[in-house]
Amino acid sequence: MKEPAARSLILDSQALSLLLRTDRQMITRIEAARRVGVPVLVSALTVVEAVYGKTDTARLHWVLSRLQVQDVTHADSLTAVQMLSDAGGLHGHKYAIDALVAAMALRSPAPVLVLTSDRDDWSKLCGDRVQIKDV
């Protein structure tokens, strides 16, 4: 499966969850990005959001060792607040993590490709500033 040309690949919680469950299609996407030198990025917040009680800890550590886990910065929080306001005053738990991960995506080398199950949220937050691919 050929993805659009990108300089950064961002995984949302569903994409990371699929990777942790050894989803063949997700593994193929990650390997394809690696082959062409595209970094695969995941927010530290996404890790918390994607992991649940039955996640194999050894697998989690192995998968994360092969990704670039990004910290949330002060600047990300301010960017996220602005993005939520620009998107019509979105707020609260439903949008907080997505907005912070979107802020991380916007500071990543463009063009950015986001693998997500929340196309609508990403579209509201980023518009056409990122490429979105459904998982």
CSV table of N, CA, C and O in Angstrom, one decimal:
chain,number,residue,atom,x,y,z
A,1,MET,N,0.8,-1.2,0.0
A,1,MET,CA,0.0,0.0,0.0
A,1,MET,C,0.9,1.2,0.0
A,1,MET,O,1.7,1.4,0.9
A,2,LYS,N,0.8,2.1,-1.0
A,2,LYS,CA,1.6,3.2,-1.1
A,2,LYS,C,0.9,4.4,-0.5
A,2,LYS,O,-0.2,4.8,-0.8
A,3,GLU,N,1.6,5.0,0.5
A,3,GLU,CA,1.1,6.2,1.2
A,3,GLU,C,1.5,7.5,0.4
A,3,GLU,O,2.5,7.4,-0.3
A,4,PRO,N,0.8,8.6,0.6
A,4,PRO,CA,1.3,9.8,0.0
A,4,PRO,C,2.6,10.2,0.5
A,4,PRO,O,3.0,9.9,1.6
A,5,ALA,N,3.4,10.9,-0.3
A,5,ALA,CA,4.7,11.4,0.1
A,5,ALA,C,4.6,12.2,1.4
A,5,ALA,O,3.8,13.1,1.5
A,6,ALA,N,5.4,11.8,2.3
A,6,ALA,CA,5.4,12.5,3.6
A,6,ALA,C,6.8,12.6,4.2
A,6,ALA,O,7.7,11.7,3.8
A,7,ARG,N,7.1,13.5,5.0
A,7,ARG,CA,8.3,13.6,5.7
A,7,ARG,C,8.2,13.2,7.2
A,7,ARG,O,9.2,13.1,7.9
A,8,SER,N,6.9,13.1,7.7
A,8,SER,CA,6.6,12.7,9.0
A,8,SER,C,5.4,11.8,9.0
A,8,SER,O,4.4,12.2,8.3
A,9,LEU,N,5.4,10.7,9.7
A,9,LEU,CA,4.2,9.9,9.9
A,9,LEU,C,3.8,9.9,11.3
A,9,LEU,O,4.6,9.5,12.2
A,10,ILE,N,2.6,10.3,11.6
A,10,ILE,CA,2.1,10.4,13.0
A,10,ILE,C,1.0,9.3,13.2
A,10,ILE,O,0.1,9.1,12.4
A,11,LEU,N,1.2,8.6,14.4
A,11,LEU,CA,0.2,7.6,14.7
A,11,LEU,C,-0.7,8.1,15.8
A,11,LEU,O,-0.3,8.7,16.8
A,12,ASP,N,-2.1,8.0,15.6
A,12,ASP,CA,-3.0,8.3,16.7
A,12,ASP,C,-3.2,7.1,17.6
A,12,ASP,O,-2.5,6.0,17.3
A,13,SER,N,-4.0,7.1,18.5
A,13,SER,CA,-4.2,6.0,19.5
A,13,SER,C,-4.7,4.7,18.8
A,13,SER,O,-4.2,3.6,19.1
A,14,GLN,N,-5.6,4.8,17.9
A,14,GLN,CA,-6.0,3.6,17.2
A,14,GLN,C,-4.9,3.0,16.3
A,14,GLN,O,-4.8,1.8,16.3
A,15,ALA,N,-4.2,3.8,15.7
A,15,ALA,CA,-3.1,3.3,14.9
A,15,ALA,C,-2.0,2.6,15.7
A,15,ALA,O,-1.5,1.5,15.4
A,16,LEU,N,-1.7,3.3,16.9
A,16,LEU,CA,-0.7,2.6,17.8
A,16,LEU,C,-1.3,1.4,18.4
A,16,LEU,O,-0.6,0.3,18.5
A,17,SER,N,-2.6,1.4,18.7
A,17,SER,CA,-3.2,0.2,19.2
A,17,SER,C,-3.2,-1.0,18.2
A,17,SER,O,-2.9,-2.1,18.6
A,18,LEU,N,-3.4,-0.7,17.0
A,18,LEU,CA,-3.3,-1.7,15.9
A,18,LEU,C,-1.9,-2.3,15.8
A,18,LEU,O,-1.7,-3.5,15.7
A,19,LEU,N,-0.9,-1.4,15.9
A,19,LEU,CA,0.5,-1.8,15.9
A,19,LEU,C,0.8,-2.7,17.1
A,19,LEU,O,1.5,-3.7,16.9
A,20,LEU,N,0.3,-2.3,18.2
A,20,LEU,CA,0.6,-3.2,19.4
A,20,LEU,C,-0.1,-4.5,19.3
A,20,LEU,O,0.4,-5.5,19.9
A,21,ARG,N,-1.2,-4.6,18.6
A,21,ARG,CA,-1.9,-5.9,18.4
A,21,ARG,C,-1.4,-6.6,17.2
A,21,ARG,O,-2.0,-7.6,16.8
A,22,THR,N,-0.3,-6.2,16.6
A,22,THR,CA,0.4,-6.9,15.5
A,22,THR,C,-0.5,-6.9,14.3
A,22,THR,O,-0.5,-7.9,13.6
A,23,ASP,N,-1.2,-5.8,14.0
A,23,ASP,CA,-2.0,-5.7,12.8
A,23,ASP,C,-1.1,-5.7,11.6
A,23,ASP,O,-0.3,-4.8,11.5
A,24,ARG,N,-1.3,-6.6,10.7
A,24,ARG,CA,-0.5,-6.8,9.5
A,24,ARG,C,-0.4,-5.5,8.6
A,24,ARG,O,0.6,-5.1,8.2
A,25,GLN,N,-1.6,-4.9,8.4
A,25,GLN,CA,-1.6,-3.8,7.5
A,25,GLN,C,-0.9,-2.6,8.2
A,25,GLN,O,-0.1,-1.9,7.5
A,26,MET,N,-1.0,-2.4,9.5
A,26,MET,CA,-0.3,-1.3,10.2
A,26,MET,C,1.2,-1.6,10.2
A,26,MET,O,2.0,-0.7,9.9
A,27,ILE,N,1.6,-2.8,10.4
A,27,ILE,CA,3.0,-3.2,10.4
A,27,ILE,C,3.6,-2.9,9.0
A,27,ILE,O,4.7,-2.3,8.9
A,28,THR,N,2.9,-3.2,7.9
A,28,THR,CA,3.3,-2.9,6.6
A,28,THR,C,3.5,-1.4,6.3
A,28,THR,O,4.4,-1.0,5.7
A,29,ARG,N,2.5,-0.6,6.8
A,29,ARG,CA,2.6,0.8,6.7
A,29,ARG,C,3.9,1.4,7.4
A,29,ARG,O,4.6,2.2,6.8
A,30,ILE,N,4.1,0.9,8.6
A,30,ILE,CA,5.3,1.4,9.3
A,30,ILE,C,6.6,1.0,8.7
A,30,ILE,O,7.5,1.8,8.5
A,31,GLU,N,6.6,-0.2,8.2
A,31,GLU,CA,7.9,-0.7,7.5
A,31,GLU,C,8.1,0.1,6.2
A,31,GLU,O,9.2,0.4,5.9
A,32,ALA,N,7.0,0.4,5.5
A,32,ALA,CA,7.2,1.2,4.3
A,32,ALA,C,7.7,2.6,4.6
A,32,ALA,O,8.6,3.1,3.8
A,33,ALA,N,7.2,3.2,5.6
A,33,ALA,CA,7.7,4.5,6.0
A,33,ALA,C,9.2,4.4,6.4
A,33,ALA,O,10.0,5.2,5.9
A,34,ARG,N,9.6,3.4,7.1
A,34,ARG,CA,11.0,3.2,7.5
A,34,ARG,C,11.9,3.1,6.3
A,34,ARG,O,13.0,3.6,6.3
A,35,ARG,N,11.4,2.3,5.4
A,35,ARG,CA,12.3,2.0,4.2
A,35,ARG,C,12.6,3.2,3.4
A,35,ARG,O,13.7,3.3,2.9
A,36,VAL,N,11.8,4.2,3.4
A,36,VAL,CA,12.0,5.5,2.7
A,36,VAL,C,12.5,6.6,3.6
A,36,VAL,O,12.6,7.7,3.2
A,37,GLY,N,12.8,6.2,4.9
A,37,GLY,CA,13.4,7.2,5.8
A,37,GLY,C,12.5,8.2,6.4
A,37,GLY,O,12.9,9.2,6.9
A,38,VAL,N,11.2,7.9,6.4
A,38,VAL,CA,10.2,8.8,7.1
A,38,VAL,C,10.1,8.4,8.6
A,38,VAL,O,9.8,7.2,8.9
A,39,PRO,N,10.3,9.3,9.5
A,39,PRO,CA,10.2,9.0,10.9
A,39,PRO,C,8.8,8.7,11.3
A,39,PRO,O,7.9,9.4,10.8
A,40,VAL,N,8.6,7.7,12.1
A,40,VAL,CA,7.3,7.4,12.6
A,40,VAL,C,7.2,8.0,14.1
A,40,VAL,O,7.9,7.5,14.9
A,41,LEU,N,6.3,8.9,14.2
A,41,LEU,CA,6.2,9.7,15.5
A,41,LEU,C,4.9,9.3,16.2
A,41,LEU,O,3.9,9.1,15.6
A,42,VAL,N,5.0,9.3,17.6
A,42,VAL,CA,3.9,9.1,18.4
A,42,VAL,C,4.0,10.0,19.6
A,42,VAL,O,5.1,10.1,20.2
A,43,SER,N,3.0,10.6,20.0
A,43,SER,CA,3.0,11.5,21.2
A,43,SER,C,3.0,10.6,22.5
A,43,SER,O,2.4,9.5,22.5
A,44,ALA,N,3.7,11.1,23.5
A,44,ALA,CA,3.7,10.4,24.8
A,44,ALA,C,2.2,10.2,25.3
A,44,ALA,O,1.9,9.2,25.9
A,45,LEU,N,1.4,11.2,25.0
A,45,LEU,CA,0.0,11.1,25.4
A,45,LEU,C,-0.7,10.0,24.6
A,45,LEU,O,-1.6,9.3,25.2
A,46,THR,N,-0.4,9.8,23.4
A,46,THR,CA,-1.0,8.7,22.6
A,46,THR,C,-0.7,7.3,23.2
A,46,THR,O,-1.5,6.4,23.2
A,47,VAL,N,0.5,7.2,23.8
A,47,VAL,CA,0.9,5.9,24.4
A,47,VAL,C,-0.1,5.7,25.5
A,47,VAL,O,-0.6,4.6,25.7
A,48,VAL,N,-0.3,6.6,26.4
A,48,VAL,CA,-1.2,6.5,27.5
A,48,VAL,C,-2.7,6.2,27.0
A,48,VAL,O,-3.3,5.3,27.6
A,49,GLU,N,-3.1,6.8,26.0
A,49,GLU,CA,-4.4,6.6,25.4
A,49,GLU,C,-4.6,5.3,24.8
A,49,GLU,O,-5.7,4.7,24.9
A,50,ALA,N,-3.6,4.7,24.2
A,50,ALA,CA,-3.7,3.5,23.4
A,50,ALA,C,-3.5,2.2,24.3
A,50,ALA,O,-4.1,1.1,23.9
A,51,VAL,N,-2.8,2.3,25.4
A,51,VAL,CA,-2.5,1.1,26.2
A,51,VAL,C,-3.7,0.8,27.1
A,51,VAL,O,-4.3,1.7,27.7
A,52,TYR,N,-4.0,-0.4,27.3
A,52,TYR,CA,-5.0,-0.8,28.2
A,52,TYR,C,-4.5,-2.1,29.0
A,52,TYR,O,-3.4,-2.6,28.7
A,53,GLY,N,-5.2,-2.6,30.0
A,53,GLY,CA,-4.8,-3.6,30.9
A,53,GLY,C,-4.2,-4.8,30.3
A,53,GLY,O,-3.4,-5.5,30.9
A,54,LYS,N,-4.7,-5.2,29.1
A,54,LYS,CA,-4.2,-6.5,28.5
A,54,LYS,C,-3.0,-6.3,27.5
A,54,LYS,O,-2.6,-7.2,26.9
A,55,THR,N,-2.5,-5.0,27.4
A,55,THR,CA,-1.4,-4.8,26.6
A,55,THR,C,-0.2,-5.5,27.1
A,55,THR,O,0.2,-5.4,28.3
A,56,ASP,N,0.5,-6.2,26.2
A,56,ASP,CA,1.8,-6.9,26.6
A,56,ASP,C,2.9,-5.9,26.8
A,56,ASP,O,3.2,-5.2,25.9
A,57,THR,N,3.4,-5.8,28.0
A,57,THR,CA,4.4,-4.7,28.4
A,57,THR,C,5.6,-4.9,27.6
A,57,THR,O,6.2,-3.9,27.1
A,58,ALA,N,6.1,-6.1,27.4
A,58,ALA,CA,7.3,-6.3,26.6
A,58,ALA,C,7.1,-5.9,25.2
A,58,ALA,O,8.0,-5.2,24.6
A,59,ARG,N,6.0,-6.2,24.6
A,59,ARG,CA,5.6,-5.7,23.2
A,59,ARG,C,5.6,-4.2,23.2
A,59,ARG,O,6.1,-3.6,22.2
A,60,LEU,N,4.9,-3.6,24.2
A,60,LEU,CA,4.8,-2.1,24.2
A,60,LEU,C,6.2,-1.5,24.2
A,60,LEU,O,6.5,-0.6,23.4
A,61,HIS,N,7.1,-2.0,25.0
A,61,HIS,CA,8.5,-1.4,25.0
A,61,HIS,C,9.2,-1.6,23.7
A,61,HIS,O,9.9,-0.8,23.2
A,62,TRP,N,9.0,-2.8,23.1
A,62,TRP,CA,9.7,-3.1,21.8
A,62,TRP,C,9.2,-2.2,20.7
A,62,TRP,O,9.9,-1.6,20.0
A,63,VAL,N,7.8,-2.0,20.6
A,63,VAL,CA,7.2,-1.2,19.6
A,63,VAL,C,7.7,0.3,19.8
A,63,VAL,O,8.1,0.9,18.9
A,64,LEU,N,7.7,0.8,21.0
A,64,LEU,CA,8.1,2.1,21.3
A,64,LEU,C,9.5,2.4,21.0
A,64,LEU,O,9.9,3.5,20.6
A,65,SER,N,10.3,1.3,21.1
A,65,SER,CA,11.8,1.5,20.8
A,65,SER,C,12.0,1.7,19.3
A,65,SER,O,13.1,2.2,19.0
A,66,ARG,N,11.0,1.4,18.5
A,66,ARG,CA,11.2,1.5,17.1
A,66,ARG,C,10.4,2.8,16.6
A,66,ARG,O,10.4,3.0,15.4
A,67,LEU,N,9.8,3.5,17.5
A,67,LEU,CA,9.1,4.8,17.1
A,67,LEU,C,9.9,5.9,17.7
A,67,LEU,O,10.7,5.8,18.7
A,68,GLN,N,9.5,7.1,17.3
A,68,GLN,CA,10.0,8.3,18.0
A,68,GLN,C,8.9,8.9,18.9
A,68,GLN,O,7.9,9.4,18.4
A,69,VAL,N,9.0,8.6,20.2
A,69,VAL,CA,8.0,9.1,21.1
A,69,VAL,C,8.3,10.6,21.4
A,69,VAL,O,9.4,10.9,21.9
A,70,GLN,N,7.4,11.4,21.2
A,70,GLN,CA,7.5,12.9,21.3
A,70,GLN,C,6.9,13.3,22.6
A,70,GLN,O,5.8,13.0,23.0
A,71,ASP,N,7.6,14.2,23.4
A,71,ASP,CA,7.1,14.8,24.6
A,71,ASP,C,6.1,15.9,24.2
A,71,ASP,O,6.2,16.5,23.1
A,72,VAL,N,5.2,16.2,25.1
A,72,VAL,CA,4.3,17.3,25.0
A,72,VAL,C,5.1,18.6,25.5
A,72,VAL,O,5.6,18.5,26.6
A,73,THR,N,5.1,19.6,24.7
A,73,THR,CA,5.8,20.8,25.2
A,73,THR,C,4.8,21.9,25.6
A,73,THR,O,3.6,21.9,25.3
A,74,HIS,N,5.4,22.9,26.2
A,74,HIS,CA,4.6,24.1,26.6
A,74,HIS,C,4.0,24.8,25.3
A,74,HIS,O,2.8,25.1,25.3
A,75,ALA,N,4.8,24.9,24.3
A,75,ALA,CA,4.4,25.4,23.1
A,75,ALA,C,3.2,24.6,22.5
A,75,ALA,O,2.3,25.2,21.9
A,76,ASP,N,3.3,23.3,22.6
A,76,ASP,CA,2.2,22.4,22.1
A,76,ASP,C,0.9,22.8,22.8
A,76,ASP,O,-0.2,22.8,22.2
A,77,SER,N,1.0,23.0,24.1
A,77,SER,CA,-0.3,23.3,24.8
A,77,SER,C,-0.9,24.6,24.4
A,77,SER,O,-2.1,24.7,24.2
A,78,LEU,N,-0.1,25.6,24.1
A,78,LEU,CA,-0.6,26.9,23.6
A,78,LEU,C,-1.1,26.8,22.2
A,78,LEU,O,-2.2,27.4,21.8
A,79,THR,N,-0.4,26.0,21.3
A,79,THR,CA,-0.9,25.8,20.0
A,79,THR,C,-2.2,25.0,20.0
A,79,THR,O,-3.2,25.3,19.3
A,80,ALA,N,-2.4,24.0,20.9
A,80,ALA,CA,-3.6,23.2,21.0
A,80,ALA,C,-4.8,24.1,21.4
A,80,ALA,O,-5.9,24.0,20.9
A,81,VAL,N,-4.5,25.0,22.4
A,81,VAL,CA,-5.6,25.9,22.8
A,81,VAL,C,-6.0,26.8,21.7
A,81,VAL,O,-7.3,27.0,21.4
A,82,GLN,N,-5.1,27.3,20.9
A,82,GLN,CA,-5.5,28.1,19.7
A,82,GLN,C,-6.2,27.3,18.7
A,82,GLN,O,-7.2,27.8,18.1
A,83,MET,N,-5.8,26.1,18.4
A,83,MET,CA,-6.4,25.2,17.5
A,83,MET,C,-7.9,24.9,17.9
A,83,MET,O,-8.8,24.9,17.0
A,84,LEU,N,-8.1,24.7,19.2
A,84,LEU,CA,-9.4,24.4,19.7
A,84,LEU,C,-10.3,25.6,19.5
A,84,LEU,O,-11.5,25.5,19.1
A,85,SER,N,-9.8,26.8,19.8
A,85,SER,CA,-10.5,28.0,19.6
A,85,SER,C,-10.9,28.3,18.1
A,85,SER,O,-12.0,28.6,17.8
A,86,ASP,N,-9.9,28.1,17.3
A,86,ASP,CA,-10.1,28.3,15.8
A,86,ASP,C,-11.1,27.3,15.2
A,86,ASP,O,-11.7,27.6,14.2
A,87,ALA,N,-11.2,26.1,15.9
A,87,ALA,CA,-12.1,25.1,15.4
A,87,ALA,C,-13.5,25.3,15.9
A,87,ALA,O,-14.4,24.4,15.8
A,88,GLY,N,-13.8,26.5,16.4
A,88,GLY,CA,-15.2,26.8,16.8
A,88,GLY,C,-15.4,26.7,18.3
A,88,GLY,O,-16.5,26.5,18.8
A,89,GLY,N,-14.3,26.8,19.0
A,89,GLY,CA,-14.4,26.8,20.5
A,89,GLY,C,-14.6,25.4,21.1
A,89,GLY,O,-15.2,25.2,22.1
A,90,LEU,N,-14.0,24.4,20.4
A,90,LEU,CA,-14.0,23.0,20.9
A,90,LEU,C,-13.2,23.0,22.3
A,90,LEU,O,-12.3,23.8,22.5
A,91,HIS,N,-13.6,22.1,23.2
A,91,HIS,CA,-13.0,22.1,24.5
A,91,HIS,C,-13.2,20.7,25.1
A,91,HIS,O,-14.0,19.9,24.6
A,92,GLY,N,-12.6,20.5,26.3
A,92,GLY,CA,-12.9,19.4,27.1
A,92,GLY,C,-12.1,18.1,26.7
A,92,GLY,O,-11.3,18.1,25.8
A,93,HIS,N,-12.4,17.1,27.5
A,93,HIS,CA,-11.7,15.8,27.4
A,93,HIS,C,-11.8,15.2,26.0
A,93,HIS,O,-10.8,14.7,25.4
A,94,LYS,N,-12.9,15.4,25.3
A,94,LYS,CA,-13.1,14.8,24.0
A,94,LYS,C,-12.0,15.2,23.0
A,94,LYS,O,-11.6,14.5,22.1
A,95,TYR,N,-11.6,16.5,23.1
A,95,TYR,CA,-10.7,17.1,22.1
A,95,TYR,C,-9.3,17.3,22.6
A,95,TYR,O,-8.4,17.6,21.8
A,96,ALA,N,-9.1,17.3,23.9
A,96,ALA,CA,-7.8,17.7,24.5
A,96,ALA,C,-6.6,17.0,24.0
A,96,ALA,O,-5.6,17.6,23.5
A,97,ILE,N,-6.6,15.6,24.0
A,97,ILE,CA,-5.5,14.8,23.6
A,97,ILE,C,-5.3,15.0,22.1
A,97,ILE,O,-4.2,15.2,21.6
A,98,ASP,N,-6.4,14.9,21.3
A,98,ASP,CA,-6.3,15.1,19.9
A,98,ASP,C,-5.6,16.5,19.5
A,98,ASP,O,-4.8,16.5,18.6
A,99,ALA,N,-6.0,17.5,20.2
A,99,ALA,CA,-5.5,18.8,20.0
A,99,ALA,C,-4.0,18.9,20.3
A,99,ALA,O,-3.2,19.5,19.5
A,100,LEU,N,-3.5,18.3,21.4
A,100,LEU,CA,-2.1,18.2,21.7
A,100,LEU,C,-1.3,17.4,20.7
A,100,LEU,O,-0.2,17.8,20.3
A,101,VAL,N,-1.9,16.3,20.3
A,101,VAL,CA,-1.2,15.5,19.3
A,101,VAL,C,-1.1,16.2,17.9
A,101,VAL,O,-0.1,16.2,17.2
A,102,ALA,N,-2.2,16.9,17.6
A,102,ALA,CA,-2.2,17.7,16.4
A,102,ALA,C,-1.2,18.8,16.4
A,102,ALA,O,-0.5,19.1,15.4
A,103,ALA,N,-1.0,19.4,17.6
A,103,ALA,CA,0.0,20.5,17.7
A,103,ALA,C,1.4,19.9,17.5
A,103,ALA,O,2.3,20.5,16.8
A,104,MET,N,1.6,18.6,18.0
A,104,MET,CA,2.9,18.0,17.8
A,104,MET,C,3.1,17.7,16.3
A,104,MET,O,4.1,17.9,15.7
A,105,ALA,N,2.0,17.3,15.6
A,105,ALA,CA,2.1,17.0,14.2
A,105,ALA,C,2.4,18.3,13.4
A,105,ALA,O,3.2,18.2,12.5
A,106,LEU,N,1.9,19.4,13.8
A,106,LEU,CA,2.2,20.6,13.1
A,106,LEU,C,3.6,21.1,13.3
A,106,LEU,O,4.1,21.9,12.5
A,107,ARG,N,4.3,20.7,14.3
A,107,ARG,CA,5.7,21.1,14.5
A,107,ARG,C,6.6,20.0,13.9
A,107,ARG,O,7.9,20.2,13.9
A,108,SER,N,6.1,19.0,13.3
A,108,SER,CA,6.9,17.9,12.7
A,108,SER,C,7.2,18.3,11.3
A,108,SER,O,6.5,19.1,10.7
A,109,PRO,N,8.3,17.8,10.7
A,109,PRO,CA,8.6,18.1,9.3
A,109,PRO,C,7.4,17.8,8.3
A,109,PRO,O,6.9,16.7,8.3
A,110,ALA,N,7.1,18.8,7.6
A,110,ALA,CA,5.9,18.7,6.6
A,110,ALA,C,6.5,18.2,5.3
A,110,ALA,O,7.6,18.4,4.9
A,111,PRO,N,5.6,17.5,4.5
A,111,PRO,CA,4.2,17.2,4.8
A,111,PRO,C,4.1,16.1,5.8
A,111,PRO,O,4.9,15.2,5.9
A,112,VAL,N,3.0,16.2,6.6
A,112,VAL,CA,2.8,15.2,7.7
A,112,VAL,C,1.6,14.4,7.3
A,112,VAL,O,0.6,14.9,6.8
A,113,LEU,N,1.8,13.1,7.4
A,113,LEU,CA,0.7,12.1,7.2
A,113,LEU,C,0.3,11.5,8.6
A,113,LEU,O,1.1,11.1,9.4
A,114,VAL,N,-1.0,11.6,8.9
A,114,VAL,CA,-1.6,11.1,10.1
A,114,VAL,C,-2.4,9.9,9.9
A,114,VAL,O,-3.3,9.9,9.1
A,115,LEU,N,-2.1,8.8,10.6
A,115,LEU,CA,-2.9,7.6,10.6
A,115,LEU,C,-3.8,7.7,11.7
A,115,LEU,O,-3.4,7.7,12.9
A,116,THR,N,-5.1,7.7,11.5
A,116,THR,CA,-6.1,8.0,12.5
A,116,THR,C,-7.5,7.3,12.3
A,116,THR,O,-7.8,7.0,11.1
A,117,SER,N,-8.2,7.1,13.3
A,117,SER,CA,-9.6,6.7,13.2
A,117,SER,C,-10.5,7.9,13.5
A,117,SER,O,-11.7,7.7,13.4
A,118,ASP,N,-10.0,9.0,13.7
A,118,ASP,CA,-10.8,10.2,14.0
A,118,ASP,C,-10.6,11.3,13.0
A,118,ASP,O,-10.2,12.4,13.3
A,119,ARG,N,-10.9,11.0,11.7
A,119,ARG,CA,-10.7,11.9,10.6
A,119,ARG,C,-11.4,13.2,10.9
A,119,ARG,O,-10.9,14.3,10.7
A,120,ASP,N,-12.6,13.2,11.4
A,120,ASP,CA,-13.4,14.4,11.7
A,120,ASP,C,-12.7,15.3,12.6
A,120,ASP,O,-12.6,16.5,12.4
A,121,ASP,N,-12.2,14.8,13.8
A,121,ASP,CA,-11.5,15.6,14.7
A,121,ASP,C,-10.3,16.3,14.1
A,121,ASP,O,-10.0,17.5,14.3
A,122,TRP,N,-9.5,15.5,13.4
A,122,TRP,CA,-8.2,16.0,12.8
A,122,TRP,C,-8.5,17.0,11.7
A,122,TRP,O,-7.8,18.0,11.6
A,123,SER,N,-9.6,16.8,11.0
A,123,SER,CA,-10.0,17.8,10.0
A,123,SER,C,-10.4,19.1,10.6
A,123,SER,O,-10.0,20.2,10.2
A,124,LYS,N,-11.2,19.1,11.7
A,124,LYS,CA,-11.6,20.3,12.5
A,124,LYS,C,-10.3,21.0,13.0
A,124,LYS,O,-10.3,22.2,13.0
A,125,LEU,N,-9.4,20.3,13.5
A,125,LEU,CA,-8.2,20.9,14.2
A,125,LEU,C,-7.2,21.4,13.2
A,125,LEU,O,-6.6,22.4,13.4
A,126,CYS,N,-6.9,20.6,12.1
A,126,CYS,CA,-5.8,20.9,11.3
A,126,CYS,C,-6.2,21.4,9.9
A,126,CYS,O,-5.3,21.9,9.1
A,127,GLY,N,-7.4,21.2,9.5
A,127,GLY,CA,-7.8,21.5,8.1
A,127,GLY,C,-6.9,20.7,7.1
A,127,GLY,O,-6.8,19.5,7.3
A,128,ASP,N,-6.4,21.5,6.2
A,128,ASP,CA,-5.5,20.8,5.2
A,128,ASP,C,-4.0,20.9,5.5
A,128,ASP,O,-3.2,20.6,4.6
A,129,ARG,N,-3.7,21.2,6.7
A,129,ARG,CA,-2.3,21.3,7.1
A,129,ARG,C,-1.6,19.9,7.3
A,129,ARG,O,-0.4,19.9,7.4
A,130,VAL,N,-2.4,18.9,7.4
A,130,VAL,CA,-1.9,17.5,7.4
A,130,VAL,C,-2.6,16.7,6.4
A,130,VAL,O,-3.8,17.0,6.1
A,131,GLN,N,-2.0,15.6,6.0
A,131,GLN,CA,-2.7,14.6,5.2
A,131,GLN,C,-3.3,13.5,6.2
A,131,GLN,O,-2.6,13.2,7.2
A,132,ILE,N,-4.5,13.1,6.0
A,132,ILE,CA,-5.1,12.2,6.9
A,132,ILE,C,-5.4,10.9,6.1
A,132,ILE,O,-5.9,10.9,5.0
A,133,LYS,N,-5.0,9.8,6.8
A,133,LYS,CA,-5.3,8.4,6.3
A,133,LYS,C,-6.0,7.7,7.3
A,133,LYS,O,-5.6,7.6,8.5
A,134,ASP,N,-7.2,7.1,7.0
A,134,ASP,CA,-8.0,6.3,7.9
A,134,ASP,C,-7.3,5.0,8.2
A,134,ASP,O,-6.7,4.4,7.3
A,135,VAL,N,-7.5,4.5,9.5
A,135,VAL,CA,-7.1,3.2,9.8
A,135,VAL,C,-8.3,2.4,10.2
A,135,VAL,O,-9.3,2.9,10.4
